[in-house]
Amino acid sequence: MANNFSGLTAFVNEQRRTDFWTEALYNNDVMPFFDAVGTVVPNVKENTFTFPRLSGTVSIADGAACSDDFDNGNDTTITQTTITLKKGLIQDSFCPHGEDYETYFTALGMPSGQHYTGLGQWESALVGEIMRRTGKRLGINHWQGNQSGDSWTYTGLYESLLAATMGTYNASTNPTGGIVGTTTPTAGGSAGTDAEGVYNICTSLIQAALNSTSVAGSDFAADIIAGNAFIVMNPLNREFLRQNYLKLHGQTMTPAAPGLAALQNNALGAFTLPGWNIPVITQSFIPQSTIILSRNGNPVLAFDLESDFTRMDVWLADDHDTIRWKYRFKCGVGWRALDGNNIKYWGPTT
């Protein structure tokens, strides 16, 4: 890793430079998201992980007479959902002699002597910043897939959502469609009544889920009633949700709005959508265009070992000059079911 000291003046106010300025990041908020409302599958070694999905159909026959016909078509079907796991590698090295650590502001904190086995008090700060950037990159990849600069091929939750053929929701002609709207979310306009307002979008998603009941398939409406569902959006849309609600209803908290206190406090933690038993979860790396309502357990994170995500190996190389670090992991994300009986979302169609 090249450490760029461009723009620094040597030995100026060293005592005041012992604290690094770092980016203000959410870091990786995806793991807590999966722990809260998703499915976490550890200890997966295989590259393609499959898990069963059960679905069944039941029809009721006239029971007025005795019957010995047990072939009534009340079948249970077992299918599979597949997640592709990828191995990830992040590594680099730095040399205390060759990168001017003794010339610039790190000099005061460097160990004595020329036989460096580390960077003294600076090493924990540098490694900590590497971990922060690693967490941010993984969070982006889990939602949006590989980005510019990545050399692996990784499919994120958002990519999988766009690749699915879910159809456009229509209350009359296609109640089981997954795409409820496609316009960019806002604060709801001057009166808060625009369809693109985030609170209005959340209401539209819930109404679509309540209308998507079917004899065959998931009972999305029952899950909504039971609180077995969640809404997830990015921080900007979370703020638009607060603004939209205030425009519509003001600051009065009615008994039908148990989540308004948290919403008014602008806490970015999960809170209950006013009027519903549905948590709203904030995820940093969902695109601005997209808001998702899903059944609990639907998003899946599979990995080999959880501690791989928090372990970074740092060691002195055989040349006794270079300090190397390496971060290895294996993981994959996906959805148990990508259809309108399990997900309703507002966003692009493809």
Coordinates of N, CA and C in Angstrom, one line a residue, residues 21-197:
W21 N -7.2 12.0 11.3 CA -8.6 12.4 10.8 C -9.1 11.2 9.9
T22 N -10.2 10.7 10.2 CA -10.7 9.6 9.4 C -12.1 9.9 8.8
E23 N -12.5 9.2 7.8 CA -13.8 9.4 7.2 C -14.9 9.1 8.1
A24 N -16.0 9.8 8.1 CA -17.1 9.5 8.9 C -18.0 8.5 8.1
L25 N -17.9 7.2 8.5 CA -18.6 6.2 7.8 C -19.6 5.4 8.7
Y26 N -20.5 4.8 8.0 CA -21.4 3.9 8.8 C -20.6 2.6 9.0
N27 N -19.5 2.4 8.3 CA -18.8 1.1 8.3 C -19.7 0.1 7.6
N28 N -19.7 -1.1 8.0 CA -20.5 -2.1 7.4 C -21.7 -2.4 8.3
D29 N -22.9 -1.9 7.8 CA -24.1 -2.1 8.6 C -24.9 -3.3 8.1
V30 N -24.3 -4.1 7.2 CA -25.1 -5.2 6.5 C -25.2 -6.4 7.5
M31 N -24.1 -6.7 8.2 CA -24.2 -7.9 9.1 C -25.3 -7.7 10.1
P32 N -25.4 -6.6 10.8 CA -26.6 -6.4 11.8 C -27.9 -6.5 11.1
F33 N -28.0 -6.1 9.8 CA -29.2 -6.2 9.1 C -29.6 -7.6 8.9
F34 N -28.7 -8.5 8.5 CA -29.0 -9.9 8.3 C -29.3 -10.6 9.6
D35 N -28.6 -10.2 10.7 CA -28.9 -10.8 12.0 C -30.3 -10.4 12.4
A36 N -30.8 -9.2 12.1 CA -32.1 -8.7 12.6 C -33.3 -9.3 11.8
V37 N -33.2 -9.3 10.5 CA -34.4 -9.7 9.7 C -34.1 -10.7 8.6
G38 N -32.8 -11.1 8.4 CA -32.5 -12.0 7.3 C -32.2 -13.4 7.8
T39 N -31.5 -14.1 7.0 CA -31.1 -15.5 7.3 C -29.5 -15.5 7.2
V40 N -28.9 -15.9 8.3 CA -27.4 -16.0 8.3 C -27.0 -17.5 8.4
V41 N -26.2 -17.9 7.4 CA -25.8 -19.3 7.3 C -24.3 -19.3 7.4
P42 N -23.7 -19.8 8.5 CA -22.3 -19.9 8.6 C -21.7 -21.2 8.2
N43 N -20.4 -21.4 8.2 CA -19.7 -22.6 8.0 C -20.0 -23.3 6.6
V44 N -20.1 -22.4 5.6 CA -20.4 -22.9 4.3 C -19.1 -23.0 3.5
K45 N -18.7 -24.2 3.1 CA -17.4 -24.3 2.3 C -17.6 -24.4 0.8
E46 N -18.8 -24.9 0.4 CA -19.0 -25.1 -1.0 C -19.2 -23.8 -1.7
N47 N -18.8 -23.7 -3.0 CA -18.9 -22.5 -3.8 C -20.4 -22.2 -4.1
T48 N -21.2 -23.2 -4.3 CA -22.6 -23.0 -4.6 C -23.4 -23.6 -3.4
F49 N -24.1 -22.7 -2.7 CA -24.8 -23.1 -1.5 C -26.3 -23.2 -1.9
T50 N -27.0 -24.3 -1.6 CA -28.4 -24.4 -1.9 C -29.1 -24.7 -0.6
F51 N -30.3 -24.2 -0.4 CA -31.2 -24.6 0.7 C -32.6 -24.7 0.2
P52 N -33.3 -25.6 0.9 CA -34.7 -26.0 0.4 C -35.7 -24.9 0.6
R53 N -36.7 -24.9 -0.3 CA -37.8 -24.0 -0.1 C -39.1 -24.9 -0.2
L54 N -39.9 -24.8 0.8 CA -41.1 -25.6 0.8 C -42.3 -24.8 0.4
S55 N -43.2 -25.4 -0.4 CA -44.4 -24.8 -0.8 C -45.5 -25.9 -1.0
G56 N -46.7 -25.5 -0.6 CA -47.7 -26.6 -0.7 C -49.0 -26.0 -1.2
T57 N -49.9 -26.9 -1.7 CA -51.2 -26.6 -2.1 C -52.2 -27.5 -1.4
V58 N -53.3 -27.0 -1.0 CA -54.3 -27.8 -0.3 C -55.7 -27.4 -0.9
S59 N -56.5 -28.4 -1.2 CA -57.8 -28.2 -1.7 C -58.8 -29.0 -0.8
I60 N -59.9 -28.5 -0.5 CA -60.9 -29.1 0.4 C -62.0 -29.8 -0.4
A61 N -62.1 -31.1 -0.1 CA -63.1 -31.9 -0.7 C -64.4 -32.1 0.2
D62 N -65.5 -32.4 -0.4 CA -66.7 -32.7 0.3 C -66.5 -33.9 1.2
G63 N -66.7 -33.7 2.5 CA -66.5 -34.8 3.5 C -67.7 -35.5 3.9
A64 N -68.8 -35.4 3.2 CA -70.1 -36.0 3.6 C -70.1 -37.5 3.5
A65 N -69.2 -38.0 2.7 CA -69.2 -39.5 2.5 C -67.8 -40.0 2.9
C66 N -67.7 -41.3 3.1 CA -66.4 -41.9 3.4 C -65.6 -42.0 2.1
S67 N -64.3 -41.9 2.3 CA -63.5 -41.9 1.1 C -62.2 -42.7 1.4
D68 N -61.7 -43.5 0.4 CA -60.4 -44.1 0.5 C -59.5 -43.6 -0.6
D69 N -59.8 -42.5 -1.2 CA -59.0 -41.9 -2.3 C -58.1 -40.9 -1.6
F70 N -56.8 -41.2 -1.5 CA -55.8 -40.3 -0.9 C -55.0 -39.6 -1.9
D71 N -55.4 -39.6 -3.1 CA -54.7 -38.8 -4.1 C -55.5 -37.6 -4.5
N72 N -55.6 -36.7 -3.6 CA -56.4 -35.5 -3.8 C -55.6 -34.3 -4.2
G73 N -54.4 -34.4 -4.5 CA -53.6 -33.3 -5.0 C -53.1 -32.3 -4.0
N74 N -53.2 -32.7 -2.7 CA -52.7 -31.8 -1.6 C -51.2 -32.0 -1.5
D75 N -50.5 -31.4 -2.4 CA -49.0 -31.7 -2.5 C -48.1 -30.7 -1.8
T76 N -47.0 -31.2 -1.4 CA -45.9 -30.3 -0.9 C -44.8 -30.4 -1.9
T77 N -44.3 -29.3 -2.3 CA -43.2 -29.2 -3.3 C -41.9 -28.7 -2.6
I78 N -40.8 -29.3 -2.9 CA -39.5 -28.9 -2.4 C -38.7 -28.4 -3.6
T79 N -38.3 -27.2 -3.5 CA -37.4 -26.6 -4.5 C -36.2 -26.1 -3.8
Q80 N -35.2 -25.5 -4.6 CA -34.0 -25.1 -4.0 C -33.7 -23.6 -4.4
T81 N -33.1 -22.9 -3.5 CA -32.6 -21.6 -3.8 C -31.1 -21.6 -3.8
T82 N -30.5 -21.0 -4.7 CA -29.0 -21.2 -4.8 C -28.3 -19.8 -4.6
I83 N -27.2 -19.9 -3.8 CA -26.4 -18.7 -3.6 C -25.0 -19.1 -4.0
T84 N -24.3 -18.2 -4.8 CA -23.0 -18.5 -5.2 C -22.0 -17.7 -4.2
L85 N -21.1 -18.5 -3.6 CA -20.2 -17.9 -2.7 C -18.9 -17.5 -3.4
K86 N -18.3 -16.5 -3.1 CA -17.0 -16.1 -3.7 C -15.9 -15.9 -2.6
K87 N -14.7 -16.2 -3.0 CA -13.6 -16.0 -2.1 C -13.1 -14.6 -2.4
G88 N -12.9 -13.8 -1.3 CA -12.4 -12.4 -1.4 C -11.0 -12.3 -0.7
L89 N -10.2 -11.5 -1.3 CA -8.8 -11.2 -0.8 C -8.5 -9.8 -0.9
I90 N -8.0 -9.2 0.2 CA -7.5 -7.8 0.3 C -6.2 -7.9 1.0
Q91 N -5.2 -7.4 0.4 CA -3.8 -7.4 1.0 C -2.9 -6.3 0.4
D92 N -1.9 -6.0 1.2 CA -0.9 -5.0 0.7 C 0.2 -5.0 1.7
S93 N 1.2 -4.1 1.5 CA 2.3 -4.0 2.4 C 2.8 -2.6 2.5
F94 N 3.6 -2.3 3.6 CA 4.2 -1.0 3.7 C 5.6 -1.2 4.3
C95 N 6.5 -0.3 4.0 CA 7.9 -0.4 4.5 C 8.2 0.9 5.2
P96 N 8.6 0.8 6.5 CA 8.9 2.0 7.3 C 10.1 2.7 6.8
H97 N 11.0 2.1 6.1 CA 12.2 2.7 5.5 C 11.9 3.4 4.2
G98 N 11.1 2.8 3.4 CA 11.0 3.3 2.0 C 9.9 4.3 1.8
E99 N 9.1 4.6 2.8 CA 7.9 5.4 2.5 C 7.9 6.7 3.4
D100 N 9.1 7.1 3.8 CA 9.3 8.4 4.5 C 8.6 8.5 5.8
Y101 N 8.4 7.4 6.5 CA 7.8 7.5 7.9 C 8.6 8.4 8.8
E102 N 9.9 8.3 8.7 CA 10.8 9.0 9.6 C 10.9 10.5 9.2
T103 N 10.5 10.9 8.0 CA 10.6 12.3 7.6 C 9.4 13.1 7.9
Y104 N 8.2 12.5 7.9 CA 7.0 13.3 8.1 C 6.5 13.1 9.5
F105 N 5.2 13.4 9.7 CA 4.6 13.5 11.0 C 4.6 12.2 11.8
T106 N 4.9 11.1 11.2 CA 4.8 9.8 12.0 C 6.1 9.6 12.8
A107 N 7.2 10.5 12.6 CA 8.5 10.2 13.2 C 8.4 10.1 14.7
L108 N 7.7 10.9 15.4 CA 7.8 11.0 16.8 C 7.3 9.6 17.4
G109 N 6.3 9.0 16.8 CA 5.7 7.8 17.3 C 6.4 6.5 16.8
M110 N 7.4 6.6 16.0 CA 8.1 5.5 15.5 C 9.0 4.8 16.6
P111 N 9.1 3.4 16.5 CA 9.9 2.8 17.5 C 11.4 3.2 17.3
S112 N 12.2 3.1 18.4 CA 13.6 3.4 18.3 C 14.3 2.4 17.5
G113 N 15.4 2.9 16.9 CA 16.3 2.0 16.1 C 15.8 1.8 14.7
Q114 N 16.6 1.1 13.9 CA 16.3 0.9 12.5 C 15.8 -0.5 12.1
H115 N 15.7 -1.4 13.1 CA 15.2 -2.7 12.9 C 13.7 -2.8 13.2
Y116 N 12.9 -2.2 12.3 CA 11.5 -2.1 12.6 C 10.7 -3.4 12.4
T117 N 9.9 -3.8 13.4 CA 9.0 -4.9 13.3 C 7.6 -4.4 13.3
G118 N 7.4 -3.1 13.3 CA 6.1 -2.5 13.3 C 6.2 -1.0 13.2
L119 N 5.1 -0.3 13.3 CA 5.1 1.1 13.2 C 4.7 1.8 14.6
G120 N 4.9 1.0 15.6 CA 4.7 1.6 16.9 C 3.2 2.0 17.1
Q121 N 3.0 3.2 17.7 CA 1.7 3.7 18.0 C 0.9 4.0 16.7
W122 N 1.6 4.1 15.6 CA 0.8 4.4 14.3 C 0.2 3.2 13.7
E123 N 0.7 2.0 14.1 CA 0.2 0.8 13.4 C -1.2 0.6 13.6
S124 N -1.7 0.7 14.9 CA -3.1 0.4 15.2 C -4.0 1.4 14.4
A125 N -3.6 2.7 14.3 CA -4.4 3.7 13.6 C -4.5 3.3 12.1
L126 N -3.3 3.0 11.5 CA -3.3 2.7 10.1 C -4.1 1.4 9.8
V127 N -3.9 0.4 10.6 CA -4.7 -0.9 10.4 C -6.1 -0.7 10.6
G128 N -6.5 0.2 11.6 CA -7.9 0.5 11.9 C -8.5 1.1 10.7
E129 N -7.8 2.1 10.1 CA -8.4 2.7 8.9 C -8.6 1.8 7.8
I130 N -7.6 0.9 7.6 CA -7.8 -0.2 6.5 C -9.0 -1.0 6.8
M131 N -9.2 -1.4 8.1 CA -10.4 -2.2 8.4 C -11.7 -1.4 8.1
R132 N -11.7 -0.1 8.4 CA -12.9 0.7 8.1 C -13.2 0.8 6.6
R133 N -12.2 0.9 5.8 CA -12.4 1.0 4.4 C -12.8 -0.4 3.9
T134 N -12.2 -1.5 4.5 CA -12.6 -2.8 4.1 C -14.1 -3.1 4.4
G135 N -14.5 -2.6 5.6 CA -15.9 -2.8 6.0 C -16.9 -2.0 5.0
K136 N -16.5 -0.8 4.7 CA -17.3 0.0 3.7 C -17.4 -0.7 2.4
R137 N -16.3 -1.2 1.9 CA -16.3 -1.9 0.6 C -17.1 -3.2 0.6
L138 N -17.0 -3.9 1.7 CA -17.9 -5.1 1.8 C -19.4 -4.8 1.8
G139 N -19.7 -3.7 2.6 CA -21.1 -3.3 2.6 C -21.6 -2.9 1.3
I140 N -20.8 -2.2 0.5 CA -21.3 -1.8 -0.9 C -21.4 -3.1 -1.7
N141 N -20.5 -4.0 -1.6 CA -20.5 -5.2 -2.4 C -21.7 -6.1 -2.1
H142 N -22.1 -6.2 -0.8 CA -23.2 -7.0 -0.4 C -24.5 -6.5 -1.0
W143 N -24.6 -5.2 -1.2 CA -25.9 -4.6 -1.8 C -25.7 -4.4 -3.3
Q144 N -24.7 -3.8 -3.7 CA -24.6 -3.4 -5.1 C -23.6 -4.2 -6.0
G145 N -23.0 -5.3 -5.4 CA -22.0 -6.1 -6.2 C -20.7 -5.4 -6.3
N146 N -19.8 -6.0 -7.1 CA -18.4 -5.4 -7.2 C -18.4 -4.1 -7.9
Q147 N -17.5 -3.2 -7.4 CA -17.4 -1.9 -7.9 C -16.1 -1.6 -8.6
S148 N -15.9 -0.5 -9.2 CA -14.7 -0.1 -9.8 C -13.5 -0.3 -8.9
G149 N -12.5 -1.0 -9.3 CA -11.3 -1.3 -8.5 C -11.3 -2.7 -8.0
D150 N -12.5 -3.3 -7.9 CA -12.6 -4.7 -7.5 C -12.2 -5.6 -8.7
S151 N -11.5 -6.7 -8.4 CA -11.2 -7.7 -9.4 C -11.9 -9.0 -9.3
W152 N -12.8 -9.1 -8.2 CA -13.6 -10.3 -8.2 C -15.0 -10.0 -8.7
T153 N -15.8 -11.0 -9.0 CA -17.2 -10.8 -9.5 C -18.1 -11.3 -8.4
Y154 N -18.9 -10.3 -7.9 CA -19.8 -10.6 -6.8 C -21.1 -10.0 -7.1
T155 N -22.2 -10.7 -6.8 CA -23.5 -10.3 -7.1 C -24.2 -9.9 -5.8
G156 N -24.6 -8.6 -5.7 CA -25.3 -8.1 -4.5 C -26.8 -8.3 -4.5
L157 N -27.4 -8.0 -3.3 CA -28.8 -8.1 -3.1 C -29.6 -7.2 -4.1
Y158 N -29.1 -6.0 -4.3 CA -29.8 -5.1 -5.2 C -29.7 -5.6 -6.7
E159 N -28.5 -6.1 -7.1 CA -28.4 -6.6 -8.4 C -29.3 -7.8 -8.6
S160 N -29.4 -8.7 -7.7 CA -30.3 -9.8 -7.8 C -31.8 -9.4 -7.9
L161 N -32.1 -8.4 -7.2 CA -33.5 -7.8 -7.2 C -33.8 -7.3 -8.6
L162 N -32.9 -6.6 -9.2 CA -33.1 -6.1 -10.6 C -33.1 -7.1 -11.6
A163 N -32.4 -8.2 -11.4 CA -32.3 -9.3 -12.4 C -33.6 -10.2 -12.4
A164 N -34.4 -10.1 -11.3 CA -35.5 -11.0 -11.2 C -36.7 -10.5 -12.1
T165 N -37.5 -11.4 -12.6 CA -38.7 -11.0 -13.3 C -39.9 -11.1 -12.4
M166 N -40.2 -9.9 -11.8 CA -41.2 -9.9 -10.8 C -42.5 -9.3 -11.2
G167 N -42.5 -8.6 -12.4 CA -43.7 -8.0 -12.9 C -44.1 -6.8 -12.1
T168 N -45.0 -5.9 -12.7 CA -45.4 -4.7 -12.2 C -46.7 -4.9 -11.4
Y169 N -46.8 -4.4 -10.2 CA -48.0 -4.6 -9.4 C -49.2 -3.8 -10.0
N170 N -50.3 -4.4 -10.0 CA -51.6 -3.7 -10.4 C -52.7 -4.4 -9.5
A171 N -53.4 -3.6 -8.8 CA -54.4 -4.1 -7.9 C -55.4 -5.0 -8.5
S172 N -55.7 -4.7 -9.8 CA -56.8 -5.4 -10.5 C -56.2 -6.5 -11.3
T173 N -55.2 -6.2 -12.1 CA -54.8 -7.2 -13.1 C -53.6 -8.0 -12.7
N174 N -52.7 -7.5 -11.8 CA -51.5 -8.3 -11.4 C -51.2 -8.0 -9.9
P175 N -52.0 -8.5 -9.0 CA -51.8 -8.2 -7.5 C -50.6 -8.8 -7.0
T176 N -50.0 -9.9 -7.7 CA -48.8 -10.5 -7.2 C -47.6 -10.0 -7.8
G177 N -47.7 -8.9 -8.6 CA -46.5 -8.2 -9.1 C -45.6 -7.6 -8.0
G178 N -44.3 -7.6 -8.3 CA -43.4 -7.1 -7.2 C -43.1 -5.7 -7.3
I179 N -43.1 -5.0 -8.4 CA -42.7 -3.6 -8.6 C -43.9 -2.7 -8.5
V180 N -43.9 -1.9 -7.4 CA -45.1 -1.1 -7.1 C -45.0 0.3 -7.7
G181 N -43.8 0.8 -7.9 CA -43.6 2.1 -8.5 C -42.1 2.3 -8.9
T182 N -41.8 3.2 -9.8 CA -40.5 3.4 -10.3 C -39.9 4.8 -10.2
T183 N -40.7 5.7 -9.8 CA -40.2 7.1 -9.7 C -39.3 7.3 -8.5
T184 N -38.5 8.4 -8.6 CA -37.5 8.6 -7.5 C -38.1 9.1 -6.3
P185 N -37.9 8.5 -5.1 CA -38.5 8.9 -3.8 C -38.1 10.3 -3.5
T186 N -39.0 11.0 -2.8 CA -38.8 12.4 -2.4 C -39.4 12.6 -1.0
A187 N -39.5 13.8 -0.5 CA -40.1 14.2 0.7 C -41.6 14.3 0.6
G188 N -42.2 14.1 -0.6 CA -43.6 14.2 -0.8 C -44.2 15.5 -1.3
G189 N -43.3 16.4 -1.8 CA -43.8 17.6 -2.3 C -44.2 18.6 -1.2
S190 N -44.7 19.8 -1.6 CA -45.0 20.8 -0.7 C -46.1 20.4 0.3
A191 N -47.0 19.6 -0.1 CA -48.1 19.2 0.8 C -47.9 17.8 1.4
G192 N -46.8 17.1 0.9 CA -46.5 15.8 1.3 C -47.4 14.7 0.7
T193 N -48.2 15.1 -0.3 CA -49.2 14.1 -0.9 C -48.7 13.5 -2.2
D194 N -47.5 13.8 -2.6 CA -47.0 13.2 -3.9 C -46.8 11.7 -3.7
A195 N -47.1 11.0 -4.7 CA -46.9 9.5 -4.6 C -45.5 9.1 -4.3
E196 N -44.5 10.0 -4.7 CA -43.1 9.7 -4.5 C -42.6 9.9 -3.1
G197 N -43.5 10.5 -2.3 CA -43.1 10.7 -0.9 C -42.8 9.4 -0.2

